[in-house]
Short mmCIF file of C-alpha atoms in Angstrom, two decimals:
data_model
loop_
_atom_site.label_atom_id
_atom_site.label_comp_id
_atom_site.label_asym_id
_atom_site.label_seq_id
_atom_site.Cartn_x
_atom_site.Cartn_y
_atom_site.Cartn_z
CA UNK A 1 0.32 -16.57 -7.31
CA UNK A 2 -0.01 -13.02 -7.37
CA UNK A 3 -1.92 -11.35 -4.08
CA UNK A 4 -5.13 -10.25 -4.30
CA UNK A 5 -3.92 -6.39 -3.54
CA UNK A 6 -1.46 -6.58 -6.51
CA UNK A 7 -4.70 -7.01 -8.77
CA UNK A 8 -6.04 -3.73 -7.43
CA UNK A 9 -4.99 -0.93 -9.72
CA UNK A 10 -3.61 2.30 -7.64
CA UNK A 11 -6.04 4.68 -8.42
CA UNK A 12 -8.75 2.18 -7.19
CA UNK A 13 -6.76 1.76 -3.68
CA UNK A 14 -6.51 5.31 -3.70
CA UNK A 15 -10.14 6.23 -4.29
CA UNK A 16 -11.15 3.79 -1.50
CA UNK A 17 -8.89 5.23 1.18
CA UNK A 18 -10.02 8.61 0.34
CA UNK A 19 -13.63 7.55 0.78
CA UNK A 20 -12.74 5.92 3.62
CA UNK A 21 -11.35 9.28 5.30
CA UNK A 22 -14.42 11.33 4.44
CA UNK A 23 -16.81 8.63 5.64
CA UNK A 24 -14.50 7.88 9.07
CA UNK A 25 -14.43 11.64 9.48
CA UNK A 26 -18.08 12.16 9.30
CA UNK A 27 -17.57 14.72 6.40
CA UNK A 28 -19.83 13.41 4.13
CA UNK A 29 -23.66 14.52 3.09
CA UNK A 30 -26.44 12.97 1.80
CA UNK A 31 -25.13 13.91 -1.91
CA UNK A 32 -21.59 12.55 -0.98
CA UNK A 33 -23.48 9.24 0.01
CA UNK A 34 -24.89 8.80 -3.22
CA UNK A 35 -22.16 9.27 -4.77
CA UNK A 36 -19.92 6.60 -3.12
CA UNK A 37 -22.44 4.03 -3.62
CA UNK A 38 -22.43 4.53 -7.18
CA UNK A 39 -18.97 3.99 -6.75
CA UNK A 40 -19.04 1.18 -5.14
CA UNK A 41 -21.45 -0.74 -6.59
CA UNK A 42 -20.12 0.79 -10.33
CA UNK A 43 -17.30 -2.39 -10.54
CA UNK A 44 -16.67 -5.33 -8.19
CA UNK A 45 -12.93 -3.96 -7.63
CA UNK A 46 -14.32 -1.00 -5.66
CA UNK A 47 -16.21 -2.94 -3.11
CA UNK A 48 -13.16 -4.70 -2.51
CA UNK A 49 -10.53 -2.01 -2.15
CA UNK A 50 -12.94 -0.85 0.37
CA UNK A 51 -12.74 -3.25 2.41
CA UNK A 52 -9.88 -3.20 2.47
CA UNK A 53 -9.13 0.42 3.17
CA UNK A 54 -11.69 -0.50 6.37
CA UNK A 55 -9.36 -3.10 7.45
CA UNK A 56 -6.32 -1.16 7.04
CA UNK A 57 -8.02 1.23 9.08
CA UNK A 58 -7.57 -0.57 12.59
CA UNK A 59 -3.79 -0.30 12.07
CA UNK A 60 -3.54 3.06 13.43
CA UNK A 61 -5.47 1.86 16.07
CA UNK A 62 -1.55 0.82 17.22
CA UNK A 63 -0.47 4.28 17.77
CA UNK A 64 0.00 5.52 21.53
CA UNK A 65 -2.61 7.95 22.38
CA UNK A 66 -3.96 6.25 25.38
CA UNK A 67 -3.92 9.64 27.22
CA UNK A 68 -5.38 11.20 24.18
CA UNK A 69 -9.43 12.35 24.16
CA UNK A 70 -10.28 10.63 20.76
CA UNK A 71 -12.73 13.40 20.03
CA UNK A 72 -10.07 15.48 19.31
CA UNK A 73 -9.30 13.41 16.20
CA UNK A 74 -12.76 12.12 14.52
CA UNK A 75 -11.02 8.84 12.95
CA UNK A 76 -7.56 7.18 13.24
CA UNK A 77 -6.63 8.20 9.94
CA UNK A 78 -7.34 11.63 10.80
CA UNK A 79 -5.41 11.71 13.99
CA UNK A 80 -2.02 9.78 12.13
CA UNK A 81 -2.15 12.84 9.41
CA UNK A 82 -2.53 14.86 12.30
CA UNK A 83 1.29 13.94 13.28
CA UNK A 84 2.92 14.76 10.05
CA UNK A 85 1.15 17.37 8.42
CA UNK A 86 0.03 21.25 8.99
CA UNK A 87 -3.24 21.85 10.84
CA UNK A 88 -4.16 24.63 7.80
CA UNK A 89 -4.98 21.64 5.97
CA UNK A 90 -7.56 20.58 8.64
CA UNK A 91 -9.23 23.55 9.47
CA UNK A 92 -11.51 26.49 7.88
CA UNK A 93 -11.57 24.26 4.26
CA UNK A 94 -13.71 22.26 2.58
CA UNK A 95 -13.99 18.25 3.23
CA UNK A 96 -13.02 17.91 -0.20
CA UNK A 97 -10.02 20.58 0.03
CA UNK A 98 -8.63 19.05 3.01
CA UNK A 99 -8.82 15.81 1.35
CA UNK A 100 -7.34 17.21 -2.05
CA UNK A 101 -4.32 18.95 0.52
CA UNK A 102 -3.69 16.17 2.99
CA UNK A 103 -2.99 13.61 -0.79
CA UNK A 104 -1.08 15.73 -1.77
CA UNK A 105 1.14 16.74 1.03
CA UNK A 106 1.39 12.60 1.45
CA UNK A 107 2.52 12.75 -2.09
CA UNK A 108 4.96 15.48 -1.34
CA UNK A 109 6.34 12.95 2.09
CA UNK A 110 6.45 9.98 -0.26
CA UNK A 111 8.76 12.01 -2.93
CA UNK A 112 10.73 13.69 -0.01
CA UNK A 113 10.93 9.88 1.38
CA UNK A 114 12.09 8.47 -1.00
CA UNK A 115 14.61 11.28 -2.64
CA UNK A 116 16.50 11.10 0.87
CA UNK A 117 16.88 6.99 0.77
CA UNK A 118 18.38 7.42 -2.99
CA UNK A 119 20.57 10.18 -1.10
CA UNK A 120 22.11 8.98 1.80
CA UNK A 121 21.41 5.00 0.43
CA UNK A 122 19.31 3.88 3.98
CA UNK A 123 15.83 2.97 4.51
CA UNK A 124 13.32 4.12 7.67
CA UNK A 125 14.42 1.30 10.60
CA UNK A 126 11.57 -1.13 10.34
CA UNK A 127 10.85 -2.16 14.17
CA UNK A 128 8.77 -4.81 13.81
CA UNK A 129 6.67 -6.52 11.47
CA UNK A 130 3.03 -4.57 10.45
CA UNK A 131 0.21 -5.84 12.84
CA UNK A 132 -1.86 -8.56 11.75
CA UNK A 133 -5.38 -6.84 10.64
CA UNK A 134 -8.99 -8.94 10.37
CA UNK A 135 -12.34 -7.40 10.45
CA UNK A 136 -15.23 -9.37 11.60
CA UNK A 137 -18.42 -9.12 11.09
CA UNK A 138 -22.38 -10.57 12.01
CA UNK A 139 -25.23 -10.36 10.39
CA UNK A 140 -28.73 -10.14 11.89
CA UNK A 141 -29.72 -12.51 14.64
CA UNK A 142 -26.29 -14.40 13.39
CA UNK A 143 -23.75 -15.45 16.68
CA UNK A 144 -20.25 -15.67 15.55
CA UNK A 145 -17.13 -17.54 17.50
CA UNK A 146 -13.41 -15.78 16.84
CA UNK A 147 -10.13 -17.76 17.98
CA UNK A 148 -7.03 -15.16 17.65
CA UNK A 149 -3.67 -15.86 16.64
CA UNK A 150 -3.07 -15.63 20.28
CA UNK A 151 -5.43 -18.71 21.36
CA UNK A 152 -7.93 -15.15 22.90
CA UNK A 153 -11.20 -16.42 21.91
CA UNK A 154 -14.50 -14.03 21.28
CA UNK A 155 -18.14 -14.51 20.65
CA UNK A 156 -19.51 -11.71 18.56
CA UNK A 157 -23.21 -11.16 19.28
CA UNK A 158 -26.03 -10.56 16.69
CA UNK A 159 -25.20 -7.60 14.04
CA UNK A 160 -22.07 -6.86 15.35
CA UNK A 161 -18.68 -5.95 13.82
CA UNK A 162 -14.93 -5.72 15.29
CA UNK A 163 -11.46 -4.85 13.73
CA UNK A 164 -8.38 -7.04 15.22
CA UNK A 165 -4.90 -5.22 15.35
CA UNK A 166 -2.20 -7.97 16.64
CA UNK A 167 1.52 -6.96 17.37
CA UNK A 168 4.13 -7.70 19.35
CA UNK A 169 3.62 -5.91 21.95
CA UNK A 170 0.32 -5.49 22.36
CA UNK A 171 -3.51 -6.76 21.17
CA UNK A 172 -6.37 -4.21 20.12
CA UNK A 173 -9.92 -5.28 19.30
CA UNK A 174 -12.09 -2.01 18.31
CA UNK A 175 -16.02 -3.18 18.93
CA UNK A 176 -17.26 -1.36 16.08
CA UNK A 177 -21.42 -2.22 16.98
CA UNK A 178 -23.19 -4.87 19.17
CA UNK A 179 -21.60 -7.10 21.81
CA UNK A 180 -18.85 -9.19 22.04
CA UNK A 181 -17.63 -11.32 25.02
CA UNK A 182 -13.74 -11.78 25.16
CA UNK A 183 -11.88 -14.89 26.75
CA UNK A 184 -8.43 -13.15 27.00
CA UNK A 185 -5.55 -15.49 27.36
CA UNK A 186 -3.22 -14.33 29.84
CA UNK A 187 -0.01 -12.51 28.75
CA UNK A 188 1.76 -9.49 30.86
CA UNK A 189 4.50 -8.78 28.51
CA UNK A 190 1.35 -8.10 25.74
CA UNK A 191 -1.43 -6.14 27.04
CA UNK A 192 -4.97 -6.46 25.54
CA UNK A 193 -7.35 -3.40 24.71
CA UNK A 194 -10.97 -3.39 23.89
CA UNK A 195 -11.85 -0.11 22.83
CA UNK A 196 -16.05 0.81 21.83
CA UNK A 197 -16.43 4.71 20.97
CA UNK A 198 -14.45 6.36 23.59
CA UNK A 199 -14.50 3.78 26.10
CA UNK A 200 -11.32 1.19 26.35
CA UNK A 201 -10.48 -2.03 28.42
CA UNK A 202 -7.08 -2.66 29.35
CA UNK A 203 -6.67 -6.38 30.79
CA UNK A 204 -4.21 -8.56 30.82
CA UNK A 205 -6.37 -12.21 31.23
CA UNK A 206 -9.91 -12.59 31.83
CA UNK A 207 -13.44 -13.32 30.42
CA UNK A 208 -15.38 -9.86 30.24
CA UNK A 209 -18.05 -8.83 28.06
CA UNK A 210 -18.76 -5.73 26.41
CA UNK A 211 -21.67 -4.05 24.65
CA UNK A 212 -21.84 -1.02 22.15
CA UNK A 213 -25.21 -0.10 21.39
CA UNK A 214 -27.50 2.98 21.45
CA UNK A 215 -24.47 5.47 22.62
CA UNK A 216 -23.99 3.55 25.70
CA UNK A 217 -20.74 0.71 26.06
CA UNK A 218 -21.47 -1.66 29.17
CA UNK A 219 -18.72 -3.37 30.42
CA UNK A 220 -19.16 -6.86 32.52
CA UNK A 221 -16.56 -8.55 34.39
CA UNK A 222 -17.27 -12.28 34.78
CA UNK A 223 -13.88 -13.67 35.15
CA UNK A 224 -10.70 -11.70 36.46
CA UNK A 225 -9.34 -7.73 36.47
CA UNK A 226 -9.72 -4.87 34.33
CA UNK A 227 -9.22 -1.38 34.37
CA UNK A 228 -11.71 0.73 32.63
CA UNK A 229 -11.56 4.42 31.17
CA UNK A 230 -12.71 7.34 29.54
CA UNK A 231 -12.41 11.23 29.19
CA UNK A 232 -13.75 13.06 31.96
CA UNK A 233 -16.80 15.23 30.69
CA UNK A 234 -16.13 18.74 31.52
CA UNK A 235 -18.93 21.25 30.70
CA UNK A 236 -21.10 18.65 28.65
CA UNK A 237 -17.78 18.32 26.60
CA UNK A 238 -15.20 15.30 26.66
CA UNK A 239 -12.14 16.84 28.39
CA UNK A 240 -7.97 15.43 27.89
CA UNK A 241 -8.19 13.90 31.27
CA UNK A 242 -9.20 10.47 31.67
CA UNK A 243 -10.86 8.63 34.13
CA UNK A 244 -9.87 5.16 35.34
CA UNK A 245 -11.52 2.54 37.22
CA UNK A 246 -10.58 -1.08 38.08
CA UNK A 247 -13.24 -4.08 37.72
CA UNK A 248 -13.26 -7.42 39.26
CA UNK A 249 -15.47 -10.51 38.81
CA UNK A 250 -19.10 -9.92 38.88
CA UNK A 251 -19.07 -6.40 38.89
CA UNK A 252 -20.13 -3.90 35.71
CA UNK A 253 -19.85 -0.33 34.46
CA UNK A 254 -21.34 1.89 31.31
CA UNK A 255 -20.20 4.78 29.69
CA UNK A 256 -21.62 7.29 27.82
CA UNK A 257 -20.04 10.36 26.11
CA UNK A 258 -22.91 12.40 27.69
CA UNK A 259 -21.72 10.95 31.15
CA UNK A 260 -18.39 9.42 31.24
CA UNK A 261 -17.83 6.48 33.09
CA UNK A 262 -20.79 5.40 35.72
CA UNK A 263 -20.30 4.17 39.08
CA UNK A 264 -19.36 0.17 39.83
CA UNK A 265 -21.82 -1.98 40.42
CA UNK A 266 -22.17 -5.23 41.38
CA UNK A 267 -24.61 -7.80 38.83
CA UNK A 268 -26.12 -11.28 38.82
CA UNK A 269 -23.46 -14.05 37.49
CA UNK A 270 -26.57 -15.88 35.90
CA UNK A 271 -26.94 -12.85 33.76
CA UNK A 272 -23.39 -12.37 32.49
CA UNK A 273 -23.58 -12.45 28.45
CA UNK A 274 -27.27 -13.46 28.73
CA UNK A 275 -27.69 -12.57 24.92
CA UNK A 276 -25.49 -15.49 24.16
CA UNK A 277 -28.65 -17.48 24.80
CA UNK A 278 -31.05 -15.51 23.61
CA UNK A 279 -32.12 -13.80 26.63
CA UNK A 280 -31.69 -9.76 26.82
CA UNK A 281 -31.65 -8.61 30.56
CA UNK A 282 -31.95 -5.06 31.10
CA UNK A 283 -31.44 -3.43 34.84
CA UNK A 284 -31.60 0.79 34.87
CA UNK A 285 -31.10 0.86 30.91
CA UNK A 286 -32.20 3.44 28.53
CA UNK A 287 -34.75 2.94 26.13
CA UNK A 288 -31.78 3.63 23.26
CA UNK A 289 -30.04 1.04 24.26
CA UNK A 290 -33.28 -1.26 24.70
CA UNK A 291 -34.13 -0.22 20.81
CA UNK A 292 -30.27 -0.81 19.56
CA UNK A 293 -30.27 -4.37 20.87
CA UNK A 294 -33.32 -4.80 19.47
CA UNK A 295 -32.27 -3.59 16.00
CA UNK A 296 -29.30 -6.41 16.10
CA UNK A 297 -32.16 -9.03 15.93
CA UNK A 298 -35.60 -7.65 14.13
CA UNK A 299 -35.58 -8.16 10.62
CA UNK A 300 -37.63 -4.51 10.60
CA UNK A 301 -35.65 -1.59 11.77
CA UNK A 302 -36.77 0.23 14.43
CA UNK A 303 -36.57 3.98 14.81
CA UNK A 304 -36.42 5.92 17.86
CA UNK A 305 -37.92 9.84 16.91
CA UNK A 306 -36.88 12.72 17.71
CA UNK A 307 -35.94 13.64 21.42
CA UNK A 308 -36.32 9.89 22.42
CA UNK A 309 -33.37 8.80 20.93
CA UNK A 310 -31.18 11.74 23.20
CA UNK A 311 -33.40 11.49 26.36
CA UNK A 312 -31.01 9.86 28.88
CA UNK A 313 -34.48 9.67 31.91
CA UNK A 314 -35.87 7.01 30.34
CA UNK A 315 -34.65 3.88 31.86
CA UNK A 316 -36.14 0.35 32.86
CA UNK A 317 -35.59 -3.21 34.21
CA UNK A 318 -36.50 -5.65 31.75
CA UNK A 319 -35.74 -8.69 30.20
CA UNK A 320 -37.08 -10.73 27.18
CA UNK A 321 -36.65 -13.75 24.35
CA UNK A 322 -34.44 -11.56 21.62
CA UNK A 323 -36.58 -13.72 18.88
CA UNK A 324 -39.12 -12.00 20.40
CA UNK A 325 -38.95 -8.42 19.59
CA UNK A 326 -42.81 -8.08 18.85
CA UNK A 327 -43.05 -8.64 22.52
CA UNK A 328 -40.67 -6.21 23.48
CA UNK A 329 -42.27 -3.63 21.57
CA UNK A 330 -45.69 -4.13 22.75
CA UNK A 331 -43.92 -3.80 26.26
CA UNK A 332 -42.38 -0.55 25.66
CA UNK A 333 -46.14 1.76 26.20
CA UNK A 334 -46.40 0.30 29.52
CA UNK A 335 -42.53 1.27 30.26
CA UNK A 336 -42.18 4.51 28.67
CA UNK A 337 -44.74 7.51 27.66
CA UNK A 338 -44.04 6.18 23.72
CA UNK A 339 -46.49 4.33 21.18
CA UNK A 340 -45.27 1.95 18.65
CA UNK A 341 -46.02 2.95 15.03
CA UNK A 342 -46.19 0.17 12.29
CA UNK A 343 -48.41 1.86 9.79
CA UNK A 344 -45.65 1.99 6.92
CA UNK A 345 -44.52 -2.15 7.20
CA UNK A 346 -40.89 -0.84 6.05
CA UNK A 347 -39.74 0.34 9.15
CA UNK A 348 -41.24 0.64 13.32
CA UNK A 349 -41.17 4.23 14.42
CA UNK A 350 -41.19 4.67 18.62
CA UNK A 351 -42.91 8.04 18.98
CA UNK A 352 -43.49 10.29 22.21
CA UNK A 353 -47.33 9.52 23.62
CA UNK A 354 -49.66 12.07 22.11
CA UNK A 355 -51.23 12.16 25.94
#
């Protein structure tokens, strides 16, 4: 039977990787958006090789840049081109000029590639086999469990998404959105990384949990030792240096790319993964965070204006029924200066207090 990927024409595959740069690289306007819907939704085939292409993506999450500041290279595509081709092509031009250059210098590596294997009669060494990609996904309110290849085992919270990169040597999960708590089975010889924005986990066996929501990654230890990093901010930018801090049952950290990586604190066992049951406990949180977890579970979205969405001072201890976010919201005024606008029914807009 022929594989699903054989059915794809190339100019298909080719289109959907090259949206899938612009879109990764955050390139792309409001006309560019339009436009790549109508593609998409213009034959079934193009849905399909996207996904694909998104998939694909978390391969080069393999590479070894570990002492790299990932805002230096806005995507993993981006940063493998990066290796092999000239930065002219990535700076001063167009998105669609860079994209243009960087196919065809590829082009040009593939016939350069390929002219010295017919000359000297070898192929590339091939060290191992490619990593083993999967992409999963929730949908709202939805919980999800995940058993790896290697017996790890994760529970993906509501409206959440990961992307699975399995080798050899070493296992990478990249928490896209929501929250996700990870049973890691224990193997030194193949480390495991969790990676959310540009926060990572290295462990090598423990149950941890880890949320990505409103800018802010929170990291909670329940069951053995991790290390935790991320770039040092330096001048409200994210520097090359990275920070690194170990974490040991019952104790938590966030990260922000506005902060770097917070102090270690201590929480309450009986709230570890509290969402898995429903239950959203909040201690010192932002209200951005507060209205991301809420978005993973109202069937309305909810919109944050203006400066509330940036303003880091608003914080609060609170916990409630995430089937409940009616309550939450009618909460939030005596929390925050903020007052909850329903008037259009497609959407709930959080506004600054008009006193």
């Amino acid at each position: 039977m022929a594989r699903t990927d054989d059915l794809l024409p190339e100019h298909i595959r080719m289109t959907a990787m090259e949206w899938r740069i612009l879109i990764n690289n955050e390139v792309v306007d409001e006309a560019d958006r339009i436009a790549f819907e109508e593609w998409r939704k213009a034959d079934p085939r193009h849905a399909d090789a996207y996904d694909r292409a998104v998939t694909l993506w978390s391969a080069y999450g393999t590479l070894k840049k570990r002492e790299m500041n990932p805002k230096l290279f806005r995507g993993r595509f981006r940063y493998w081109l990066r290796s092999w081709l000239p930065a002219p092509l990535f700076e001063g031009s167009s998105p669609r000029a860079r994209l243009a250059g960087a196919a065809g210098a590829l082009a040009v590596l593939g016939i350069a590639t390929f002219s010295a294997m017919q000359l000297f009669g070898t192929a590339p060494a091939i060290e191992e086999p490619a990593p083993v990609l999967t992409a999963y996904k929730t949908e709202t309110g939805e919980l999800r469990d995940v058993t790896l290849t290697d017996r790890s085992s994760i529970t993906l919270g509501p409206g959440s998404e990961i992307q699975v990169a399995m080798t050899s040597e070493e296992r990478r999960v990249e928490l896209i959105r929501g929250a996700a708590v990870f049973n890691v089975s224990s193997n030194p010889d193949r480390p495991f990384y969790v990676e959310a924005q540009d926060f990572s986990v290295r462990v090598l066996g423990t149950v941890f949990d880890v949320r990505n929501n409103g800018g802010i990654v929170r990291l909670s230890v329940s069951e053995g030792l991790v290390e935790a990093s991320h770039p040092i901010i330096i001048n409200d930018e994210l520097s090359t240096m990275v920070s690194r801090k170990q974490l040991g049952e019952g104790q938590s950290i966030t990260a922000s790319a506005s902060r770097g990586l917070s102090r270690v604190t201590d929480f309450d066992s009986g709230a570890f993964a509290s969402w898995r049951d429903s239950r959203l406990k909040y201690e010192d949180a932002p209200l951005s965070e507060l209205v991301a977890d809420a978005n993973r579970y109202s069937k309305i979205p909810i919109t944050l204006e203006g400066s509330l969405e940036r303003d880091a001072s608003l914080k609060a201890t609170f916990s409630y029924d995430a089937g409940n976010t009616d309550k939450m919201l009618s909460a939030l005024p005596a929390l925050f200066p903020v007052e909850i606008d329903r008037s259009s029914g497609a959407e709930i807009i959080i506004r600054n207090a008009a006193d």
